[in-house]
Structure formats: C-alpha cells, structure tokens
Amino acid sequence: MGVVIEREEWALTPLVYPLLSAAGLAAVLLLPYFSAARTPAHAAGPSSSPFDVGAGPFLRFRRAFLVLFSLASVVEGIQSVFGEDEFVRCGLGREQMAARLAGTAAAALFPGAISGVISDKIGPRRACILYWVLQLAVGALKSFSTLRCAWINNFILALASSVFSFCFETWLVVEHEKQDQKQDLLFDTFWVMTFFESVSLIGSQEITNVLVSNDGNGFLLPYAFAATLSVVGILYMRNASSTTQHASAIGSYQKSFFAHVLRDKRVLILVLAQASIHFAVSAFWFLWAPTIVADGRYAQLSVIYPCFLASRMLGSASFPWFYGPTAPFRNEDSLTIAYVGAGLALYVVAYDYQEIGTLVILFCIFHACVGFIIPSLARLRTMYLPNELRGGMMSFSLSLANAAIFIFLLQGAHPQNIANSIILGLASCGLLVAGGCIHMLRRWRKHTRQNPRSL
C-alpha cells in the first residue's frame, strides 16, 4: 500500500489587503484635516491633496517628476521581480546563483562607488539619462533569449540600481532649490516618492504577470516593455530643462567631500544609517523566501510579496504625521523608533521563528519602518549635507553595504556556509546601532546647516 504525503499549504488571510490599503489611504487622505499647522504652507484650503501642492512652475515639475520616477520604479521592479526564478530558467544551480549575485554586488561596489561622484560632476539630469540608458541596455539584451543569462546583464543592472538610488532625488533637490521653494514641499515630495515607488513595484509585478507566459518568448516580453519605457525616459530627459552645475574640478570636489562628509560626524552618522538600512533590505530580499518555507510548508510567495510593499506604503504615508511642530515626537526621535522597530523585527526572525503568520507580520513591520526611514533620511540629508555632494555621499554609503553583501556572498552565505539567522542578526544589530547613532544627532541639532528657505 502506497503512502500518500499531503502537502500543508499556508494561506494568507484575505482581509490583509483591504486593511493595509485602507490604512494607507486613510493616512494620505486625512492628513490635510489633521495637520492644520501645515496647511498654509501648501494651499489655502484644508482639503488640499498632498499630491497636488506647490506653486505653478514647481507643481508642473513635481507632477512630471513623479510620473517619470514611477516609470523608473516600474522598470526597476520588472528587472527584479523574477529573482531566483530567472536563474532557474537559465539552468543555474545554487552555487552559481551565489556567484552571480556576488558579481552583481561587486559591480555595485566598485563602479557604483564612483557613480555618485560622476553624478555630482555631470549634473542630475545627465545622471538620470545615464540610468535610463543602462536600463535600456539591460532590457534590450534580455529581450534576446541567447543573451538573457549573460553576466554583463547583472553588472549593468547593479550599476543602474546604484544610480537610481540617488539620481532622481538629486534632480528633485536641485530643481527645488532653483525654483526657491519652501522645504516643506521638498519633504512632502520625499515621502510621496517612496509611496509611488511602492505602488509602482506592485504594478510592475502585475504587468509582468500579464506579459509573461510559459513559453520562452513570453518570458522575454517584460524586458522589451522595460526597454520601451527606458526610451520614453530618455526622450523626456533630453527635453527637460538643464539644471545648474555644482562642482567644476575634481580637486575642489575632493576637498569639499572630505570637509563636509568624511570630517563631519553628523554626515558620517547618516552614511552609517543609510548603509545599515540598505544592507538590511538586501539581506531581507535574499532570505525572506527561504525563511518562510524553511519548515517545509508551502506558501504562495507571490501573494505575500504585495503585503510587504503595501506595508512600505503605509510607513511612507505615516511620515508627514511625525514631523513638524505638531508631531508627537521630535524628528530624530521618530526615526530612532523606526530603526529600533525594524531592528527588533529582524532580531525575532533571526531566532529561526518558523510560524509563517508571525514571520509575515514581522516582515510587514520591517517594511513599514523602511517606508518611514527612507524619506526621513532624505530629509536629514537635505538639512546636513550640501546638495552638490549628495550623490557622492549616497554612493559611498551604499558601497559600504555592498561590501558587506559581497563578503557574505563570497563565503557562500546564500547556499549554506553561514546560517541565515546570522545574517539577519547582523542586519538587526546594524539597524539598532544606526538607531542609536540617529539619537545622537539631537545633541548637534543647534549646529545643523540652516537653509534660508527652511520652514
């Protein structure tokens, strides 16, 4: 008599999606009514939308910028939505996957480390064009089945992701300064960017599911679509108004970088905070799937994935509620709490807790904290860092995180040599240390670089 082994399947509660969506929409739609102190800075009436604020020229730029940034986020999502499945389709084993990911981290570490400096030198508009060109190259190469698994795709995609992390933010800040707008509008745009990015990543998954099919040709359609969006981005950026050029010589840029980044304790704290959150997010995306199914149960990972992004949307939508004169906590205190919350969520997971429902809740808490942290760090960069050094500072912080990722992947951390709990534990410790460092910024609040347009 044969033995029948039943597969236990874990299903997500259907109420999760409407609850997360309702919470995110409520945080956005109720904001104008519960933040009366912020309303005069935006519009005359209390019913003004946070997505539609600012003076005429800046409002037109902001709308076009958010559309272009959303398209870029869709392209980013299309290129990364398949993850391990793409490697499997290419016939790669786990060790080959780790080697390919290590090469990707190396590309982000070495060329990506200087990409921020190049962006500061050539200007943010040209840096955005460079990003679209890199994405166009990857989309065009992957559109051909014979080139889909080439190493060059991983290198170009890693460099494009590094440029994406700072080029649009730098372009927004420079345009904001050029039009002499209030900083409240800039801070609002930061969290709206994170909100739109999460929405676009969910949309990229839906687009990919529609375009992809079981045959090989269907699998290539999303990459052709990404290449098409890249062409649209290049054409728009070529017609966009040119932004001001900051640095004029390598020597002067180097002196300014040493003075304002490497010798400023406040900026170094921001470098550490940015590196810690980047490493934690990267570790999460490497390990969340094997962590959830580690006990042998089956779970639909593609259904769980949107919950994380919805939680990230909720975290970014809560950002404007926690800064300003009416906020319940000081700005750095709220950011410290978010870092501690993200660190504790990963700390519990690092103990190999295997109940899938609890793991999903912890990962959602982690992403909600990430959604709050990203615009908060952008806000602090604006307060403490000269705009002409923003790209170099951000690429420097990302290179620190990519160095740690590269070391773990070289050691074969993804297959088996280092336990997943150790990696998540180190990511948790990094977040907790970064939270403590952010708390130290309160001591230097009076020495913050002031901006004449500040509030």
PDB file of C-alpha atoms in Angstrom, residues 131-368:
ATOM      1  CA  TYR A 131      20.190  55.499 -15.624  1.00  0.00           C
ATOM      2  CA  TRP A 132      17.704  55.186 -18.480  1.00  0.00           C
ATOM      3  CA  VAL A 133      20.491  54.240 -20.918  1.00  0.00           C
ATOM      4  CA  LEU A 134      21.672  51.470 -18.583  1.00  0.00           C
ATOM      5  CA  GLN A 135      18.124  50.147 -18.205  1.00  0.00           C
ATOM      6  CA  LEU A 136      17.643  50.304 -21.957  1.00  0.00           C
ATOM      7  CA  ALA A 137      20.797  48.235 -22.430  1.00  0.00           C
ATOM      8  CA  VAL A 138      19.633  45.590 -19.947  1.00  0.00           C
ATOM      9  CA  GLY A 139      16.120  45.462 -21.406  1.00  0.00           C
ATOM     10  CA  ALA A 140      17.456  45.167 -24.942  1.00  0.00           C
ATOM     11  CA  LEU A 141      19.941  42.420 -24.046  1.00  0.00           C
ATOM     12  CA  LYS A 142      17.408  40.387 -22.068  1.00  0.00           C
ATOM     13  CA  SER A 143      14.887  40.658 -24.889  1.00  0.00           C
ATOM     14  CA  PHE A 144      17.027  38.116 -26.768  1.00  0.00           C
ATOM     15  CA  SER A 145      16.904  34.598 -25.353  1.00  0.00           C
ATOM     16  CA  THR A 146      20.578  33.951 -26.127  1.00  0.00           C
ATOM     17  CA  LEU A 147      21.710  36.986 -24.098  1.00  0.00           C
ATOM     18  CA  ARG A 148      19.234  36.762 -21.214  1.00  0.00           C
ATOM     19  CA  CYS A 149      21.632  34.938 -18.870  1.00  0.00           C
ATOM     20  CA  ALA A 150      24.797  36.843 -19.792  1.00  0.00           C
ATOM     21  CA  TRP A 151      26.988  38.126 -16.943  1.00  0.00           C
ATOM     22  CA  ILE A 152      27.003  41.614 -18.410  1.00  0.00           C
ATOM     23  CA  ASN A 153      23.313  41.995 -17.589  1.00  0.00           C
ATOM     24  CA  ASN A 154      23.982  41.615 -13.863  1.00  0.00           C
ATOM     25  CA  PHE A 155      26.775  44.185 -13.928  1.00  0.00           C
ATOM     26  CA  ILE A 156      24.780  46.765 -15.858  1.00  0.00           C
ATOM     27  CA  LEU A 157      21.675  46.212 -13.729  1.00  0.00           C
ATOM     28  CA  ALA A 158      23.660  46.610 -10.491  1.00  0.00           C
ATOM     29  CA  LEU A 159      25.166  49.872 -11.745  1.00  0.00           C
ATOM     30  CA  ALA A 160      21.720  51.106 -12.839  1.00  0.00           C
ATOM     31  CA  SER A 161      20.260  50.343  -9.405  1.00  0.00           C
ATOM     32  CA  SER A 162      23.084  52.290  -7.756  1.00  0.00           C
ATOM     33  CA  VAL A 163      22.438  55.309  -9.983  1.00  0.00           C
ATOM     34  CA  PHE A 164      18.682  55.033  -9.374  1.00  0.00           C
ATOM     35  CA  SER A 165      19.186  55.321  -5.602  1.00  0.00           C
ATOM     36  CA  PHE A 166      20.343  58.937  -5.842  1.00  0.00           C
ATOM     37  CA  CYS A 167      19.920  60.442  -9.338  1.00  0.00           C
ATOM     38  CA  PHE A 168      16.199  61.263  -9.079  1.00  0.00           C
ATOM     39  CA  GLU A 169      16.480  62.530  -5.514  1.00  0.00           C
ATOM     40  CA  THR A 170      19.378  64.813  -6.512  1.00  0.00           C
ATOM     41  CA  TRP A 171      17.471  66.097  -9.538  1.00  0.00           C
ATOM     42  CA  LEU A 172      14.460  66.906  -7.348  1.00  0.00           C
ATOM     43  CA  VAL A 173      16.540  68.776  -4.753  1.00  0.00           C
ATOM     44  CA  VAL A 174      18.410  70.819  -7.347  1.00  0.00           C
ATOM     45  CA  GLU A 175      15.189  71.798  -9.119  1.00  0.00           C
ATOM     46  CA  HIS A 176      13.618  72.657  -5.758  1.00  0.00           C
ATOM     47  CA  GLU A 177      16.496  74.991  -4.907  1.00  0.00           C
ATOM     48  CA  LYS A 178      16.474  76.572  -8.354  1.00  0.00           C
ATOM     49  CA  GLN A 179      12.801  77.480  -8.009  1.00  0.00           C
ATOM     50  CA  ASP A 180      13.275  78.757  -4.434  1.00  0.00           C
ATOM     51  CA  GLN A 181      10.507  76.692  -2.816  1.00  0.00           C
ATOM     52  CA  LYS A 182       9.849  76.009   0.858  1.00  0.00           C
ATOM     53  CA  GLN A 183      11.435  72.915   2.350  1.00  0.00           C
ATOM     54  CA  ASP A 184       8.042  71.596   3.457  1.00  0.00           C
ATOM     55  CA  LEU A 185       7.231  70.917  -0.208  1.00  0.00           C
ATOM     56  CA  LEU A 186      10.512  69.068  -0.665  1.00  0.00           C
ATOM     57  CA  PHE A 187       9.971  66.914   2.429  1.00  0.00           C
ATOM     58  CA  ASP A 188       6.465  66.046   1.252  1.00  0.00           C
ATOM     59  CA  THR A 189       7.839  65.016  -2.136  1.00  0.00           C
ATOM     60  CA  PHE A 190      10.304  62.661  -0.431  1.00  0.00           C
ATOM     61  CA  TRP A 191       7.578  60.554   1.165  1.00  0.00           C
ATOM     62  CA  VAL A 192       5.383  60.754  -1.921  1.00  0.00           C
ATOM     63  CA  MET A 193       8.335  59.350  -3.908  1.00  0.00           C
ATOM     64  CA  THR A 194       8.577  56.375  -1.545  1.00  0.00           C
ATOM     65  CA  PHE A 195       4.799  55.912  -1.699  1.00  0.00           C
ATOM     66  CA  PHE A 196       4.759  55.979  -5.508  1.00  0.00           C
ATOM     67  CA  GLU A 197       7.757  53.664  -5.688  1.00  0.00           C
ATOM     68  CA  SER A 198       5.927  51.007  -3.660  1.00  0.00           C
ATOM     69  CA  VAL A 199       2.813  51.379  -5.820  1.00  0.00           C
ATOM     70  CA  SER A 200       4.943  51.095  -8.964  1.00  0.00           C
ATOM     71  CA  LEU A 201       6.673  47.963  -7.702  1.00  0.00           C
ATOM     72  CA  ILE A 202       3.282  46.327  -7.149  1.00  0.00           C
ATOM     73  CA  GLY A 203       2.263  47.489 -10.617  1.00  0.00           C
ATOM     74  CA  SER A 204       5.426  46.032 -12.135  1.00  0.00           C
ATOM     75  CA  GLN A 205       4.517  42.639 -10.692  1.00  0.00           C
ATOM     76  CA  GLU A 206       1.044  42.852 -12.229  1.00  0.00           C
ATOM     77  CA  ILE A 207       2.472  43.959 -15.583  1.00  0.00           C
ATOM     78  CA  THR A 208       4.955  41.102 -15.537  1.00  0.00           C
ATOM     79  CA  ASN A 209       2.253  38.552 -14.711  1.00  0.00           C
ATOM     80  CA  VAL A 210       0.183  39.801 -17.650  1.00  0.00           C
ATOM     81  CA  LEU A 211       3.051  39.784 -20.148  1.00  0.00           C
ATOM     82  CA  VAL A 212       4.817  36.609 -19.113  1.00  0.00           C
ATOM     83  CA  SER A 213       3.743  33.164 -20.275  1.00  0.00           C
ATOM     84  CA  ASN A 214       5.044  29.636 -20.031  1.00  0.00           C
ATOM     85  CA  ASP A 215       6.934  29.729 -23.294  1.00  0.00           C
ATOM     86  CA  GLY A 216      10.344  31.329 -23.686  1.00  0.00           C
ATOM     87  CA  ASN A 217       9.172  34.168 -25.908  1.00  0.00           C
ATOM     88  CA  GLY A 218       6.546  35.258 -23.419  1.00  0.00           C
ATOM     89  CA  PHE A 219       9.157  35.393 -20.689  1.00  0.00           C
ATOM     90  CA  LEU A 220      11.064  37.985 -22.734  1.00  0.00           C
ATOM     91  CA  LEU A 221       8.132  40.385 -23.196  1.00  0.00           C
ATOM     92  CA  PRO A 222       8.535  42.206 -19.822  1.00  0.00           C
ATOM     93  CA  TYR A 223      12.121  43.095 -20.704  1.00  0.00           C
ATOM     94  CA  ALA A 224      11.044  44.502 -24.061  1.00  0.00           C
ATOM     95  CA  PHE A 225       8.425  46.555 -22.222  1.00  0.00           C
ATOM     96  CA  ALA A 226      11.122  47.832 -19.805  1.00  0.00           C
ATOM     97  CA  ALA A 227      13.295  48.825 -22.753  1.00  0.00           C
ATOM     98  CA  THR A 228      10.359  50.734 -24.252  1.00  0.00           C
ATOM     99  CA  LEU A 229       9.819  52.652 -21.001  1.00  0.00           C
ATOM    100  CA  SER A 230      13.543  53.431 -20.943  1.00  0.00           C
ATOM    101  CA  VAL A 231      13.293  55.007 -24.381  1.00  0.00           C
ATOM    102  CA  VAL A 232      10.405  57.159 -23.127  1.00  0.00           C
ATOM    103  CA  GLY A 233      12.514  58.236 -20.140  1.00  0.00           C
ATOM    104  CA  ILE A 234      15.484  59.150 -22.332  1.00  0.00           C
ATOM    105  CA  LEU A 235      13.344  61.217 -24.687  1.00  0.00           C
ATOM    106  CA  TYR A 236      11.771  63.116 -21.794  1.00  0.00           C
ATOM    107  CA  MET A 237      15.077  63.793 -20.041  1.00  0.00           C
ATOM    108  CA  ARG A 238      16.631  65.089 -23.259  1.00  0.00           C
ATOM    109  CA  ASN A 239      13.884  67.720 -23.466  1.00  0.00           C
ATOM    110  CA  ALA A 240      13.919  68.560 -19.752  1.00  0.00           C
ATOM    111  CA  SER A 241      15.422  71.871 -18.687  1.00  0.00           C
ATOM    112  CA  SER A 242      19.082  71.714 -17.784  1.00  0.00           C
ATOM    113  CA  THR A 243      19.917  72.031 -14.088  1.00  0.00           C
ATOM    114  CA  THR A 244      22.743  74.020 -12.601  1.00  0.00           C
ATOM    115  CA  GLN A 245      26.230  72.554 -12.440  1.00  0.00           C
ATOM    116  CA  HIS A 246      27.772  72.425  -8.974  1.00  0.00           C
ATOM    117  CA  ALA A 247      31.395  71.256  -8.929  1.00  0.00           C
ATOM    118  CA  SER A 248      33.887  72.412 -11.524  1.00  0.00           C
ATOM    119  CA  ALA A 249      37.049  70.495 -10.708  1.00  0.00           C
ATOM    120  CA  ILE A 250      37.945  67.139  -9.209  1.00  0.00           C
ATOM    121  CA  GLY A 251      40.280  68.772  -6.714  1.00  0.00           C
ATOM    122  CA  SER A 252      37.684  71.151  -5.316  1.00  0.00           C
ATOM    123  CA  TYR A 253      35.117  68.360  -5.139  1.00  0.00           C
ATOM    124  CA  GLN A 254      37.563  66.155  -3.248  1.00  0.00           C
ATOM    125  CA  LYS A 255      38.295  68.878  -0.695  1.00  0.00           C
ATOM    126  CA  SER A 256      34.596  69.595  -0.260  1.00  0.00           C
ATOM    127  CA  PHE A 257      33.824  65.879   0.157  1.00  0.00           C
ATOM    128  CA  PHE A 258      36.452  65.463   2.859  1.00  0.00           C
ATOM    129  CA  ALA A 259      35.278  68.583   4.667  1.00  0.00           C
ATOM    130  CA  HIS A 260      31.518  68.009   4.555  1.00  0.00           C
ATOM    131  CA  VAL A 261      31.280  64.188   4.563  1.00  0.00           C
ATOM    132  CA  LEU A 262      34.332  62.414   5.964  1.00  0.00           C
ATOM    133  CA  ARG A 263      35.086  65.021   8.653  1.00  0.00           C
ATOM    134  CA  ASP A 264      31.523  65.789   9.708  1.00  0.00           C
ATOM    135  CA  LYS A 265      30.267  63.443  12.421  1.00  0.00           C
ATOM    136  CA  ARG A 266      26.651  64.177  11.594  1.00  0.00           C
ATOM    137  CA  VAL A 267      27.012  63.204   7.934  1.00  0.00           C
ATOM    138  CA  LEU A 268      29.020  60.107   8.862  1.00  0.00           C
ATOM    139  CA  ILE A 269      26.104  59.060  11.059  1.00  0.00           C
ATOM    140  CA  LEU A 270      23.813  59.426   8.046  1.00  0.00           C
ATOM    141  CA  VAL A 271      26.265  57.360   5.980  1.00  0.00           C
ATOM    142  CA  LEU A 272      26.134  54.584   8.573  1.00  0.00           C
ATOM    143  CA  ALA A 273      22.341  54.806   8.814  1.00  0.00           C
ATOM    144  CA  GLN A 274      21.935  54.587   5.025  1.00  0.00           C
ATOM    145  CA  ALA A 275      24.364  51.658   4.788  1.00  0.00           C
ATOM    146  CA  SER A 276      22.593  49.750   7.553  1.00  0.00           C
ATOM    147  CA  ILE A 277      19.140  50.051   6.020  1.00  0.00           C
ATOM    148  CA  HIS A 278      20.472  49.118   2.565  1.00  0.00           C
ATOM    149  CA  PHE A 279      22.205  46.030   3.961  1.00  0.00           C
ATOM    150  CA  ALA A 280      19.102  45.028   5.934  1.00  0.00           C
ATOM    151  CA  VAL A 281      16.813  45.375   2.902  1.00  0.00           C
ATOM    152  CA  SER A 282      19.256  43.409   0.709  1.00  0.00           C
ATOM    153  CA  ALA A 283      19.560  40.670   3.329  1.00  0.00           C
ATOM    154  CA  PHE A 284      15.785  40.524   3.570  1.00  0.00           C
ATOM    155  CA  TRP A 285      15.286  40.050  -0.171  1.00  0.00           C
ATOM    156  CA  PHE A 286      17.911  37.307  -0.230  1.00  0.00           C
ATOM    157  CA  LEU A 287      16.479  35.392   2.714  1.00  0.00           C
ATOM    158  CA  TRP A 288      12.770  36.083   3.214  1.00  0.00           C
ATOM    159  CA  ALA A 289      11.550  33.307   0.897  1.00  0.00           C
ATOM    160  CA  PRO A 290      13.763  30.501   2.320  1.00  0.00           C
ATOM    161  CA  THR A 291      12.944  31.700   5.837  1.00  0.00           C
ATOM    162  CA  ILE A 292       9.187  31.452   5.315  1.00  0.00           C
ATOM    163  CA  VAL A 293       9.265  27.964   3.747  1.00  0.00           C
ATOM    164  CA  ALA A 294      12.077  26.620   5.942  1.00  0.00           C
ATOM    165  CA  ASP A 295       9.722  24.321   7.893  1.00  0.00           C
ATOM    166  CA  GLY A 296       8.614  22.550   4.723  1.00  0.00           C
ATOM    167  CA  ARG A 297       5.175  24.112   4.402  1.00  0.00           C
ATOM    168  CA  TYR A 298       4.022  25.561   1.126  1.00  0.00           C
ATOM    169  CA  ALA A 299       3.121  29.241   0.807  1.00  0.00           C
ATOM    170  CA  GLN A 300       2.293  31.385  -2.206  1.00  0.00           C
ATOM    171  CA  LEU A 301       5.169  33.829  -2.068  1.00  0.00           C
ATOM    172  CA  SER A 302       3.815  35.922  -4.937  1.00  0.00           C
ATOM    173  CA  VAL A 303       0.724  36.628  -2.823  1.00  0.00           C
ATOM    174  CA  ILE A 304       2.754  37.596   0.244  1.00  0.00           C
ATOM    175  CA  TYR A 305       5.052  39.926  -1.702  1.00  0.00           C
ATOM    176  CA  PRO A 306       2.437  42.710  -2.226  1.00  0.00           C
ATOM    177  CA  CYS A 307       1.772  42.788   1.542  1.00  0.00           C
ATOM    178  CA  PHE A 308       5.335  43.897   2.164  1.00  0.00           C
ATOM    179  CA  LEU A 309       5.068  46.684  -0.390  1.00  0.00           C
ATOM    180  CA  ALA A 310       1.684  47.750   0.995  1.00  0.00           C
ATOM    181  CA  SER A 311       3.260  47.957   4.449  1.00  0.00           C
ATOM    182  CA  ARG A 312       6.027  50.083   2.953  1.00  0.00           C
ATOM    183  CA  MET A 313       3.359  52.381   1.501  1.00  0.00           C
ATOM    184  CA  LEU A 314       1.762  52.682   4.925  1.00  0.00           C
ATOM    185  CA  GLY A 315       5.108  53.558   6.507  1.00  0.00           C
ATOM    186  CA  SER A 316       5.848  56.277   3.964  1.00  0.00           C
ATOM    187  CA  ALA A 317       2.310  57.681   4.287  1.00  0.00           C
ATOM    188  CA  SER A 318       2.807  57.989   8.051  1.00  0.00           C
ATOM    189  CA  PHE A 319       5.970  60.076   7.598  1.00  0.00           C
ATOM    190  CA  PRO A 320       4.254  63.516   7.366  1.00  0.00           C
ATOM    191  CA  TRP A 321       2.363  62.764  10.588  1.00  0.00           C
ATOM    192  CA  PHE A 322       5.601  62.560  12.570  1.00  0.00           C
ATOM    193  CA  TYR A 323       7.492  65.698  11.628  1.00  0.00           C
ATOM    194  CA  GLY A 324       6.771  69.369  12.131  1.00  0.00           C
ATOM    195  CA  PRO A 325       5.767  71.460  15.156  1.00  0.00           C
ATOM    196  CA  THR A 326       2.639  69.377  15.876  1.00  0.00           C
ATOM    197  CA  ALA A 327       4.387  65.989  15.717  1.00  0.00           C
ATOM    198  CA  PRO A 328       4.126  63.789  18.835  1.00  0.00           C
ATOM    199  CA  PHE A 329       7.913  63.187  18.813  1.00  0.00           C
ATOM    200  CA  ARG A 330      10.953  65.088  17.687  1.00  0.00           C
ATOM    201  CA  ASN A 331      12.053  64.277  14.145  1.00  0.00           C
ATOM    202  CA  GLU A 332      15.169  62.311  15.096  1.00  0.00           C
ATOM    203  CA  ASP A 333      13.243  60.500  17.839  1.00  0.00           C
ATOM    204  CA  SER A 334      10.677  59.212  15.348  1.00  0.00           C
ATOM    205  CA  LEU A 335      13.444  57.993  13.066  1.00  0.00           C
ATOM    206  CA  THR A 336      15.191  56.306  16.006  1.00  0.00           C
ATOM    207  CA  ILE A 337      11.966  54.480  16.889  1.00  0.00           C
ATOM    208  CA  ALA A 338      11.618  53.314  13.279  1.00  0.00           C
ATOM    209  CA  TYR A 339      15.183  51.961  13.246  1.00  0.00           C
ATOM    210  CA  VAL A 340      14.660  50.172  16.547  1.00  0.00           C
ATOM    211  CA  GLY A 341      11.353  48.723  15.317  1.00  0.00           C
ATOM    212  CA  ALA A 342      12.957  47.400  12.119  1.00  0.00           C
ATOM    213  CA  GLY A 343      15.907  46.012  14.058  1.00  0.00           C
ATOM    214  CA  LEU A 344      13.718  44.218  16.593  1.00  0.00           C
ATOM    215  CA  ALA A 345      11.551  42.722  13.827  1.00  0.00           C
ATOM    216  CA  LEU A 346      14.615  41.164  12.180  1.00  0.00           C
ATOM    217  CA  TYR A 347      16.018  40.193  15.590  1.00  0.00           C
ATOM    218  CA  VAL A 348      12.984  37.992  16.297  1.00  0.00           C
ATOM    219  CA  VAL A 349      13.240  36.436  12.826  1.00  0.00           C
ATOM    220  CA  ALA A 350      16.943  35.727  13.428  1.00  0.00           C
ATOM    221  CA  TYR A 351      15.942  33.302  16.188  1.00  0.00           C
ATOM    222  CA  ASP A 352      14.586  30.984  13.461  1.00  0.00           C
ATOM    223  CA  TYR A 353      10.990  31.515  14.447  1.00  0.00           C
ATOM    224  CA  GLN A 354       9.131  29.337  11.942  1.00  0.00           C
ATOM    225  CA  GLU A 355       5.442  30.204  12.326  1.00  0.00           C
ATOM    226  CA  ILE A 356       4.657  31.657   8.893  1.00  0.00           C
ATOM    227  CA  GLY A 357       1.945  34.011  10.114  1.00  0.00           C
ATOM    228  CA  THR A 358       4.274  35.560  12.678  1.00  0.00           C
ATOM    229  CA  LEU A 359       7.070  35.848  10.126  1.00  0.00           C
ATOM    230  CA  VAL A 360       4.780  37.684   7.691  1.00  0.00           C
ATOM    231  CA  ILE A 361       3.682  40.101  10.425  1.00  0.00           C
ATOM    232  CA  LEU A 362       7.295  40.787  11.413  1.00  0.00           C
ATOM    233  CA  PHE A 363       8.321  41.333   7.799  1.00  0.00           C
ATOM    234  CA  CYS A 364       5.389  43.731   7.322  1.00  0.00           C
ATOM    235  CA  ILE A 365       6.504  45.684  10.402  1.00  0.00           C
ATOM    236  CA  PHE A 366      10.017  45.784   8.982  1.00  0.00           C
ATOM    237  CA  HIS A 367       8.788  47.198   5.673  1.00  0.00           C
ATOM    238  CA  ALA A 368       6.558  49.755   7.365  1.00  0.00           C
TER     239      ALA A 368
END
